[in-house]
PDB file of C-alpha atoms in Angstrom:
ATOM      1  CA  MET A  15     -42.369  74.107 -79.852  1.00  0.00           C
ATOM      2  CA  SER A  16     -45.018  71.278 -78.936  1.00  0.00           C
ATOM      3  CA  ILE A  17     -47.923  72.103 -76.455  1.00  0.00           C
ATOM      4  CA  GLN A  18     -46.691  69.572 -74.051  1.00  0.00           C
ATOM      5  CA  ARG A  19     -43.433  71.399 -73.597  1.00  0.00           C
ATOM      6  CA  GLN A  20     -45.181  74.705 -73.332  1.00  0.00           C
ATOM      7  CA  ILE A  21     -47.444  73.306 -70.432  1.00  0.00           C
ATOM      8  CA  GLY A  22     -44.177  71.794 -68.782  1.00  0.00           C
ATOM      9  CA  ARG A  23     -42.136  75.206 -69.292  1.00  0.00           C
ATOM     10  CA  THR A  24     -45.198  77.425 -68.156  1.00  0.00           C
ATOM     11  CA  SER A  25     -45.836  75.346 -64.920  1.00  0.00           C
ATOM     12  CA  GLY A  26     -42.560  74.445 -64.090  1.00  0.00           C
ATOM     13  CA  THR A  27     -44.117  71.506 -61.972  1.00  0.00           C
ATOM     14  CA  LYS A  28     -43.331  68.161 -63.540  1.00  0.00           C
ATOM     15  CA  VAL A  29     -46.489  65.567 -62.852  1.00  0.00           C
ATOM     16  CA  LYS A  30     -45.388  62.134 -61.066  1.00  0.00           C
ATOM     17  CA  ARG A  31     -46.386  59.053 -62.957  1.00  0.00           C
ATOM     18  CA  ALA A  32     -48.844  57.248 -60.248  1.00  0.00           C
ATOM     19  CA  MET A  33     -48.623  53.467 -60.026  1.00  0.00           C
ATOM     20  CA  GLY A  34     -49.167  50.680 -57.604  1.00  0.00           C
ATOM     21  CA  VAL A  35     -46.170  49.054 -55.932  1.00  0.00           C
ATOM     22  CA  GLN A  36     -46.248  46.004 -57.825  1.00  0.00           C
ATOM     23  CA  ALA A  37     -46.622  47.790 -61.165  1.00  0.00           C
ATOM     24  CA  ALA A  38     -43.503  49.777 -59.521  1.00  0.00           C
ATOM     25  CA  LEU A  39     -41.444  47.029 -58.948  1.00  0.00           C
ATOM     26  CA  GLU A  40     -42.162  45.934 -62.237  1.00  0.00           C
ATOM     27  CA  TRP A  41     -41.081  49.165 -64.019  1.00  0.00           C
ATOM     28  CA  ALA A  42     -37.973  48.837 -62.054  1.00  0.00           C
ATOM     29  CA  PHE A  43     -36.628  45.608 -62.493  1.00  0.00           C
ATOM     30  CA  ARG A  44     -38.210  44.417 -65.581  1.00  0.00           C
ATOM     31  CA  VAL A  45     -38.519  47.567 -67.699  1.00  0.00           C
ATOM     32  CA  GLU A  46     -35.250  49.319 -66.298  1.00  0.00           C
ATOM     33  CA  GLN A  47     -33.464  46.433 -65.079  1.00  0.00           C
ATOM     34  CA  ALA A  48     -32.509  47.699 -61.960  1.00  0.00           C
ATOM     35  CA  GLN A  49     -29.971  45.291 -59.504  1.00  0.00           C
ATOM     36  CA  LEU A  50     -30.181  44.217 -55.989  1.00  0.00           C
ATOM     37  CA  GLU A  51     -27.118  45.172 -54.147  1.00  0.00           C
ATOM     38  CA  LEU A  52     -27.462  42.929 -51.231  1.00  0.00           C
ATOM     39  CA  PRO A  53     -25.272  43.832 -47.778  1.00  0.00           C
ATOM     40  CA  PRO A  54     -22.386  41.454 -47.073  1.00  0.00           C
ATOM     41  CA  PRO A  55     -23.419  38.389 -44.657  1.00  0.00           C
ATOM     42  CA  LYS A  56     -23.344  39.698 -41.233  1.00  0.00           C
ATOM     43  CA  ASP A  57     -20.333  37.206 -40.506  1.00  0.00           C
ATOM     44  CA  VAL A  58     -18.132  38.911 -42.816  1.00  0.00           C
ATOM     45  CA  THR A  59     -16.196  42.472 -42.216  1.00  0.00           C
ATOM     46  CA  GLU A  60     -17.659  45.292 -44.447  1.00  0.00           C
ATOM     47  CA  GLU A  61     -13.711  46.047 -44.975  1.00  0.00           C
ATOM     48  CA  GLY A  62     -13.116  45.601 -48.877  1.00  0.00           C
ATOM     49  CA  PHE A  63     -17.025  45.318 -49.471  1.00  0.00           C
ATOM     50  CA  GLY A  64     -17.962  49.221 -49.657  1.00  0.00           C
ATOM     51  CA  PHE A  65     -20.989  50.658 -48.456  1.00  0.00           C
ATOM     52  CA  GLY A  66     -24.112  49.005 -49.962  1.00  0.00           C
ATOM     53  CA  LEU A  67     -26.652  51.094 -52.224  1.00  0.00           C
ATOM     54  CA  GLU A  68     -29.150  51.426 -49.724  1.00  0.00           C
ATOM     55  CA  TYR A  69     -26.764  53.430 -47.285  1.00  0.00           C
ATOM     56  CA  VAL A  70     -25.417  55.318 -50.132  1.00  0.00           C
ATOM     57  CA  LEU A  71     -28.988  56.583 -50.975  1.00  0.00           C
ATOM     58  CA  LEU A  72     -30.114  57.238 -47.288  1.00  0.00           C
ATOM     59  CA  GLN A  73     -26.791  59.217 -46.877  1.00  0.00           C
ATOM     60  CA  ARG A  74     -27.396  61.384 -50.304  1.00  0.00           C
ATOM     61  CA  ALA A  75     -31.012  61.641 -49.241  1.00  0.00           C
ATOM     62  CA  MET A  76     -30.011  63.252 -46.051  1.00  0.00           C
ATOM     63  CA  LEU A  77     -27.456  65.727 -47.516  1.00  0.00           C
ATOM     64  CA  GLY A  78     -30.331  66.439 -50.553  1.00  0.00           C
ATOM     65  CA  CYS A  79     -28.305  64.933 -53.334  1.00  0.00           C
ATOM     66  CA  LYS A  80     -29.735  63.589 -56.369  1.00  0.00           C
ATOM     67  CA  VAL A  81     -29.242  59.797 -56.706  1.00  0.00           C
ATOM     68  CA  ASP A  82     -27.160  58.854 -59.732  1.00  0.00           C
ATOM     69  CA  GLY A  83     -28.709  55.970 -62.015  1.00  0.00           C
ATOM     70  CA  GLY A  84     -26.899  53.543 -64.268  1.00  0.00           C
ATOM     71  CA  GLN A  85     -23.958  52.117 -62.419  1.00  0.00           C
ATOM     72  CA  HIS A  86     -25.479  48.324 -62.796  1.00  0.00           C
ATOM     73  CA  LYS A  87     -26.216  48.521 -66.359  1.00  0.00           C
ATOM     74  CA  MET A  88     -23.023  47.864 -68.853  1.00  0.00           C
ATOM     75  CA  GLY A  89     -23.224  51.012 -70.787  1.00  0.00           C
ATOM     76  CA  SER A  90     -26.662  52.240 -70.441  1.00  0.00           C
ATOM     77  CA  TYR A  91     -29.185  54.150 -68.030  1.00  0.00           C
ATOM     78  CA  THR A  92     -31.145  52.801 -65.356  1.00  0.00           C
ATOM     79  CA  HIS A  93     -33.284  55.472 -64.288  1.00  0.00           C
ATOM     80  CA  PRO A  94     -32.580  56.873 -60.651  1.00  0.00           C
ATOM     81  CA  ASP A  95     -36.357  56.076 -59.299  1.00  0.00           C
ATOM     82  CA  ALA A  96     -35.671  52.149 -60.204  1.00  0.00           C
ATOM     83  CA  GLU A  97     -32.379  52.217 -58.247  1.00  0.00           C
ATOM     84  CA  VAL A  98     -34.002  53.739 -55.341  1.00  0.00           C
ATOM     85  CA  ILE A  99     -37.035  50.962 -55.444  1.00  0.00           C
ATOM     86  CA  ALA A 100     -34.047  48.116 -55.922  1.00  0.00           C
ATOM     87  CA  ALA A 101     -32.521  49.673 -52.790  1.00  0.00           C
ATOM     88  CA  THR A 102     -35.409  49.702 -50.671  1.00  0.00           C
ATOM     89  CA  VAL A 103     -36.240  45.827 -51.867  1.00  0.00           C
ATOM     90  CA  ALA A 104     -32.792  45.002 -50.884  1.00  0.00           C
ATOM     91  CA  GLY A 105     -33.747  46.196 -47.050  1.00  0.00           C
ATOM     92  CA  ILE A 106     -36.925  44.064 -46.511  1.00  0.00           C
ATOM     93  CA  PRO A 107     -36.125  43.103 -42.604  1.00  0.00           C
ATOM     94  CA  ASP A 108     -35.462  39.298 -41.759  1.00  0.00           C
ATOM     95  CA  SER A 109     -38.771  39.435 -39.894  1.00  0.00           C
ATOM     96  CA  LEU A 110     -40.108  39.541 -43.340  1.00  0.00           C
ATOM     97  CA  GLY A 111     -37.848  37.501 -45.204  1.00  0.00           C
ATOM     98  CA  GLY A 112     -34.542  39.301 -45.394  1.00  0.00           C
ATOM     99  CA  ILE A 113     -32.348  38.822 -48.207  1.00  0.00           C
ATOM    100  CA  ARG A 114     -34.192  35.536 -49.705  1.00  0.00           C
ATOM    101  CA  MET A 115     -37.472  37.513 -49.796  1.00  0.00           C
ATOM    102  CA  ALA A 116     -35.698  40.323 -51.371  1.00  0.00           C
ATOM    103  CA  ILE A 117     -34.321  38.514 -54.182  1.00  0.00           C
ATOM    104  CA  SER A 118     -37.979  36.637 -54.826  1.00  0.00           C
ATOM    105  CA  VAL A 119     -39.644  40.138 -54.743  1.00  0.00           C
ATOM    106  CA  ALA A 120     -37.257  41.170 -57.598  1.00  0.00           C
ATOM    107  CA  GLU A 121     -37.201  38.048 -59.629  1.00  0.00           C
ATOM    108  CA  LEU A 122     -41.218  38.085 -59.784  1.00  0.00           C
ATOM    109  CA  ALA A 123     -41.033  41.442 -60.775  1.00  0.00           C
ATOM    110  CA  ARG A 124     -38.532  40.937 -63.355  1.00  0.00           C
ATOM    111  CA  ALA A 125     -40.569  38.403 -64.890  1.00  0.00           C
ATOM    112  CA  GLY A 126     -43.809  40.017 -64.422  1.00  0.00           C
ATOM    113  CA  LEU A 127     -45.345  37.250 -62.284  1.00  0.00           C
ATOM    114  CA  THR A 128     -47.298  36.944 -58.942  1.00  0.00           C
ATOM    115  CA  PRO A 129     -46.619  33.742 -56.547  1.00  0.00           C
ATOM    116  CA  ASP A 130     -48.574  30.890 -57.563  1.00  0.00           C
ATOM    117  CA  TRP A 131     -51.009  30.588 -54.770  1.00  0.00           C
ATOM    118  CA  MET A 132     -52.821  27.595 -56.875  1.00  0.00           C
ATOM    119  CA  PRO A 133     -55.968  28.925 -57.682  1.00  0.00           C
ATOM    120  CA  GLY A 134     -58.815  27.037 -58.170  1.00  0.00           C
ATOM    121  CA  VAL A 135     -56.863  23.615 -56.924  1.00  0.00           C
ATOM    122  CA  VAL A 136     -58.970  21.489 -54.787  1.00  0.00           C
ATOM    123  CA  PRO A 137     -57.351  18.467 -53.459  1.00  0.00           C
ATOM    124  CA  ARG A 138     -58.492  15.006 -55.098  1.00  0.00           C
ATOM    125  CA  CYS A 139     -58.432  11.202 -53.545  1.00  0.00           C
ATOM    126  CA  VAL A 140     -56.780   9.836 -56.427  1.00  0.00           C
ATOM    127  CA  PRO A 141     -54.812   6.238 -56.661  1.00  0.00           C
ATOM    128  CA  MET A 142     -51.134   6.082 -55.806  1.00  0.00           C
ATOM    129  CA  GLU A 143     -50.452   4.303 -58.793  1.00  0.00           C
ATOM    130  CA  THR A 144     -52.335   3.308 -62.115  1.00  0.00           C
ATOM    131  CA  LYS A 145     -51.301   1.002 -64.919  1.00  0.00           C
ATOM    132  CA  ASN A 146     -52.680   0.309 -68.158  1.00  0.00           C
ATOM    133  CA  ASN A 147     -53.973  -2.932 -69.864  1.00  0.00           C
ATOM    134  CA  GLN A 148     -56.349  -4.020 -72.366  1.00  0.00           C
ATOM    135  CA  HIS A 149     -59.460  -2.586 -70.705  1.00  0.00           C
ATOM    136  CA  GLY A 150     -57.489   0.728 -70.116  1.00  0.00           C
ATOM    137  CA  GLU A 151     -56.296   2.593 -67.202  1.00  0.00           C
ATOM    138  CA  ARG A 152     -56.554   0.757 -63.935  1.00  0.00           C
ATOM    139  CA  ALA A 153     -55.822   1.512 -60.101  1.00  0.00           C
ATOM    140  CA  THR A 154     -52.851  -0.621 -58.904  1.00  0.00           C
ATOM    141  CA  THR A 155     -53.978  -2.754 -55.620  1.00  0.00           C
ATOM    142  CA  ILE A 156     -52.077  -4.498 -53.384  1.00  0.00           C
ATOM    143  CA  VAL A 157     -52.981  -7.513 -51.263  1.00  0.00           C
ATOM    144  CA  VAL A 158     -53.918  -6.581 -47.560  1.00  0.00           C
ATOM    145  CA  GLY A 159     -55.126 -10.114 -46.455  1.00  0.00           C
ATOM    146  CA  THR A 160     -56.583 -13.434 -47.313  1.00  0.00           C
ATOM    147  CA  GLU A 161     -60.199 -14.787 -46.418  1.00  0.00           C
ATOM    148  CA  ARG A 162     -62.092 -18.278 -46.545  1.00  0.00           C
ATOM    149  CA  VAL A 163     -64.951 -18.211 -48.599  1.00  0.00           C
ATOM    150  CA  LYS A 164     -67.280 -21.096 -49.551  1.00  0.00           C
ATOM    151  CA  THR A 165     -68.166 -21.223 -53.192  1.00  0.00           C
ATOM    152  CA  ARG A 166     -70.047 -24.442 -54.887  1.00  0.00           C
ATOM    153  CA  GLY A 167     -69.664 -26.354 -52.257  1.00  0.00           C
ATOM    154  CA  LYS A 168     -66.121 -25.709 -51.634  1.00  0.00           C
ATOM    155  CA  TRP A 169     -63.951 -23.648 -49.384  1.00  0.00           C
ATOM    156  CA  ARG A 170     -61.497 -21.570 -50.986  1.00  0.00           C
ATOM    157  CA  THR A 171     -58.922 -18.824 -50.000  1.00  0.00           C
ATOM    158  CA  VAL A 172     -59.170 -15.574 -51.892  1.00  0.00           C
ATOM    159  CA  GLU A 173     -56.977 -12.115 -51.784  1.00  0.00           C
ATOM    160  CA  LEU A 174     -58.231  -9.121 -50.113  1.00  0.00           C
ATOM    161  CA  LEU A 175     -57.379  -6.379 -52.618  1.00  0.00           C
ATOM    162  CA  ALA A 176     -57.258  -2.928 -51.667  1.00  0.00           C
ATOM    163  CA  CYS A 177     -56.207   0.552 -53.756  1.00  0.00           C
ATOM    164  CA  PRO A 178     -53.736   2.894 -51.788  1.00  0.00           C
ATOM    165  CA  VAL A 179     -54.854   6.332 -52.338  1.00  0.00           C
ATOM    166  CA  THR A 180     -53.409   9.701 -51.648  1.00  0.00           C
ATOM    167  CA  TRP A 181     -54.628  13.335 -51.831  1.00  0.00           C
ATOM    168  CA  ARG A 182     -53.455  15.598 -55.164  1.00  0.00           C
ATOM    169  CA  PRO A 183     -52.277  17.923 -54.418  1.00  0.00           C
ATOM    170  CA  HIS A 184     -52.036  17.427 -50.796  1.00  0.00           C
ATOM    171  CA  PRO A 185     -53.625  20.146 -48.621  1.00  0.00           C
ATOM    172  CA  GLU A 186     -50.336  20.923 -47.446  1.00  0.00           C
ATOM    173  CA  GLN A 187     -48.957  22.134 -50.853  1.00  0.00           C
ATOM    174  CA  ILE A 188     -51.924  24.366 -51.213  1.00  0.00           C
ATOM    175  CA  ALA A 189     -51.394  25.759 -47.639  1.00  0.00           C
ATOM    176  CA  SER A 190     -47.530  26.242 -48.117  1.00  0.00           C
ATOM    177  CA  ALA A 191     -48.168  28.084 -51.560  1.00  0.00           C
ATOM    178  CA  ARG A 192     -50.984  30.265 -49.988  1.00  0.00           C
ATOM    179  CA  ASN A 193     -48.484  30.708 -47.012  1.00  0.00           C
ATOM    180  CA  GLY A 194     -45.575  32.005 -49.237  1.00  0.00           C
ATOM    181  CA  TYR A 195     -48.012  34.428 -51.612  1.00  0.00           C
ATOM    182  CA  GLU A 196     -49.228  36.026 -48.177  1.00  0.00           C
ATOM    183  CA  ASP A 197     -45.344  36.420 -47.156  1.00  0.00           C
ATOM    184  CA  TRP A 198     -44.830  38.278 -50.254  1.00  0.00           C
ATOM    185  CA  TRP A 199     -47.744  40.582 -49.879  1.00  0.00           C
ATOM    186  CA  GLN A 200     -46.172  41.520 -46.624  1.00  0.00           C
ATOM    187  CA  ALA A 201     -42.999  42.310 -48.209  1.00  0.00           C
ATOM    188  CA  LEU A 202     -44.766  44.299 -50.756  1.00  0.00           C
ATOM    189  CA  ASP A 203     -46.866  46.409 -48.169  1.00  0.00           C
ATOM    190  CA  TRP A 204     -43.501  47.364 -46.328  1.00  0.00           C
ATOM    191  CA  VAL A 205     -41.688  48.239 -49.527  1.00  0.00           C
ATOM    192  CA  ARG A 206     -44.611  50.471 -50.171  1.00  0.00           C
ATOM    193  CA  ASP A 207     -44.701  52.089 -46.989  1.00  0.00           C
ATOM    194  CA  GLY A 208     -41.179  52.598 -47.144  1.00  0.00           C
ATOM    195  CA  LEU A 209     -41.188  54.544 -50.951  1.00  0.00           C
ATOM    196  CA  VAL A 210     -44.144  56.654 -49.500  1.00  0.00           C
ATOM    197  CA  ALA A 211     -42.344  57.512 -46.402  1.00  0.00           C
ATOM    198  CA  GLY A 212     -38.740  57.890 -47.821  1.00  0.00           C
ATOM    199  CA  GLY A 213     -40.247  60.677 -50.399  1.00  0.00           C
ATOM    200  CA  MET A 214     -37.192  59.783 -52.622  1.00  0.00           C
ATOM    201  CA  LEU A 215     -38.676  59.110 -55.973  1.00  0.00           C
ATOM    202  CA  ARG A 216     -38.611  61.671 -58.327  1.00  0.00           C
ATOM    203  CA  GLU A 217     -41.008  61.016 -61.019  1.00  0.00           C
ATOM    204  CA  ILE A 218     -43.059  58.266 -59.737  1.00  0.00           C
ATOM    205  CA  GLU A 219     -45.468  58.291 -57.276  1.00  0.00           C
ATOM    206  CA  VAL A 220     -46.369  54.920 -55.673  1.00  0.00           C
ATOM    207  CA  THR A 221     -50.491  54.457 -54.828  1.00  0.00           C
ATOM    208  CA  VAL A 222     -52.115  52.915 -52.046  1.00  0.00           C
ATOM    209  CA  ALA A 223     -52.977  49.968 -54.540  1.00  0.00           C
ATOM    210  CA  MET A 224     -52.071  46.299 -53.734  1.00  0.00           C
ATOM    211  CA  PRO A 225     -52.501  43.091 -54.875  1.00  0.00           C
ATOM    212  CA  LYS A 226     -55.615  41.262 -53.262  1.00  0.00           C
ATOM    213  CA  VAL A 227     -54.213  39.882 -49.588  1.00  0.00           C
ATOM    214  CA  ARG A 228     -56.091  36.710 -50.001  1.00  0.00           C
ATOM    215  CA  PRO A 229     -57.309  36.109 -54.012  1.00  0.00           C
ATOM    216  CA  TRP A 230     -58.625  32.924 -53.376  1.00  0.00           C
ATOM    217  CA  ARG A 231     -61.198  33.840 -50.648  1.00  0.00           C
TER     218      ARG A 231
END
């Protein structure tokens, strides 16, 4: 018998694995391959759909029942704690993005990614179009008017040229990306609080660790 088993049997207490909510989500969706079971649309009756996983888990918790795992994976086992985490994500309220946010949180966790908040990106003023010739790359210009000028004693009409410019990436793109990151952060904060308050995790302990609120600051 190993020392680890001796200690486990002697103490009778199983030490929980501590991890932040982002790590817990990645473990549930990426490692355990947990699946979201989303509720039916509000304009569709529940008849024929059965109860959602979140409802079942809450009812079992009230009755003190152990949560079963593995119903989503064909012929394999999904850890019960991963199912609890998936059910919590599925319950993200509409005020935080609802089903769309739940899917986004799950898919990012499954890929081990954080929303792209465009780190280090600064808007630059650049030509809207460019072209290449024997002199290299040049900005495309347009005629914006004409002017009469006198050269070598003669009056000539010359074209006034301008180079249309734009901002890339546009400041609104950066703002949108960072707003999306903040929305994702708020959803993770809600999931973390729900997992801690629910007390249904048996082998995972969700800590207070969170991604940075605004990493661009």
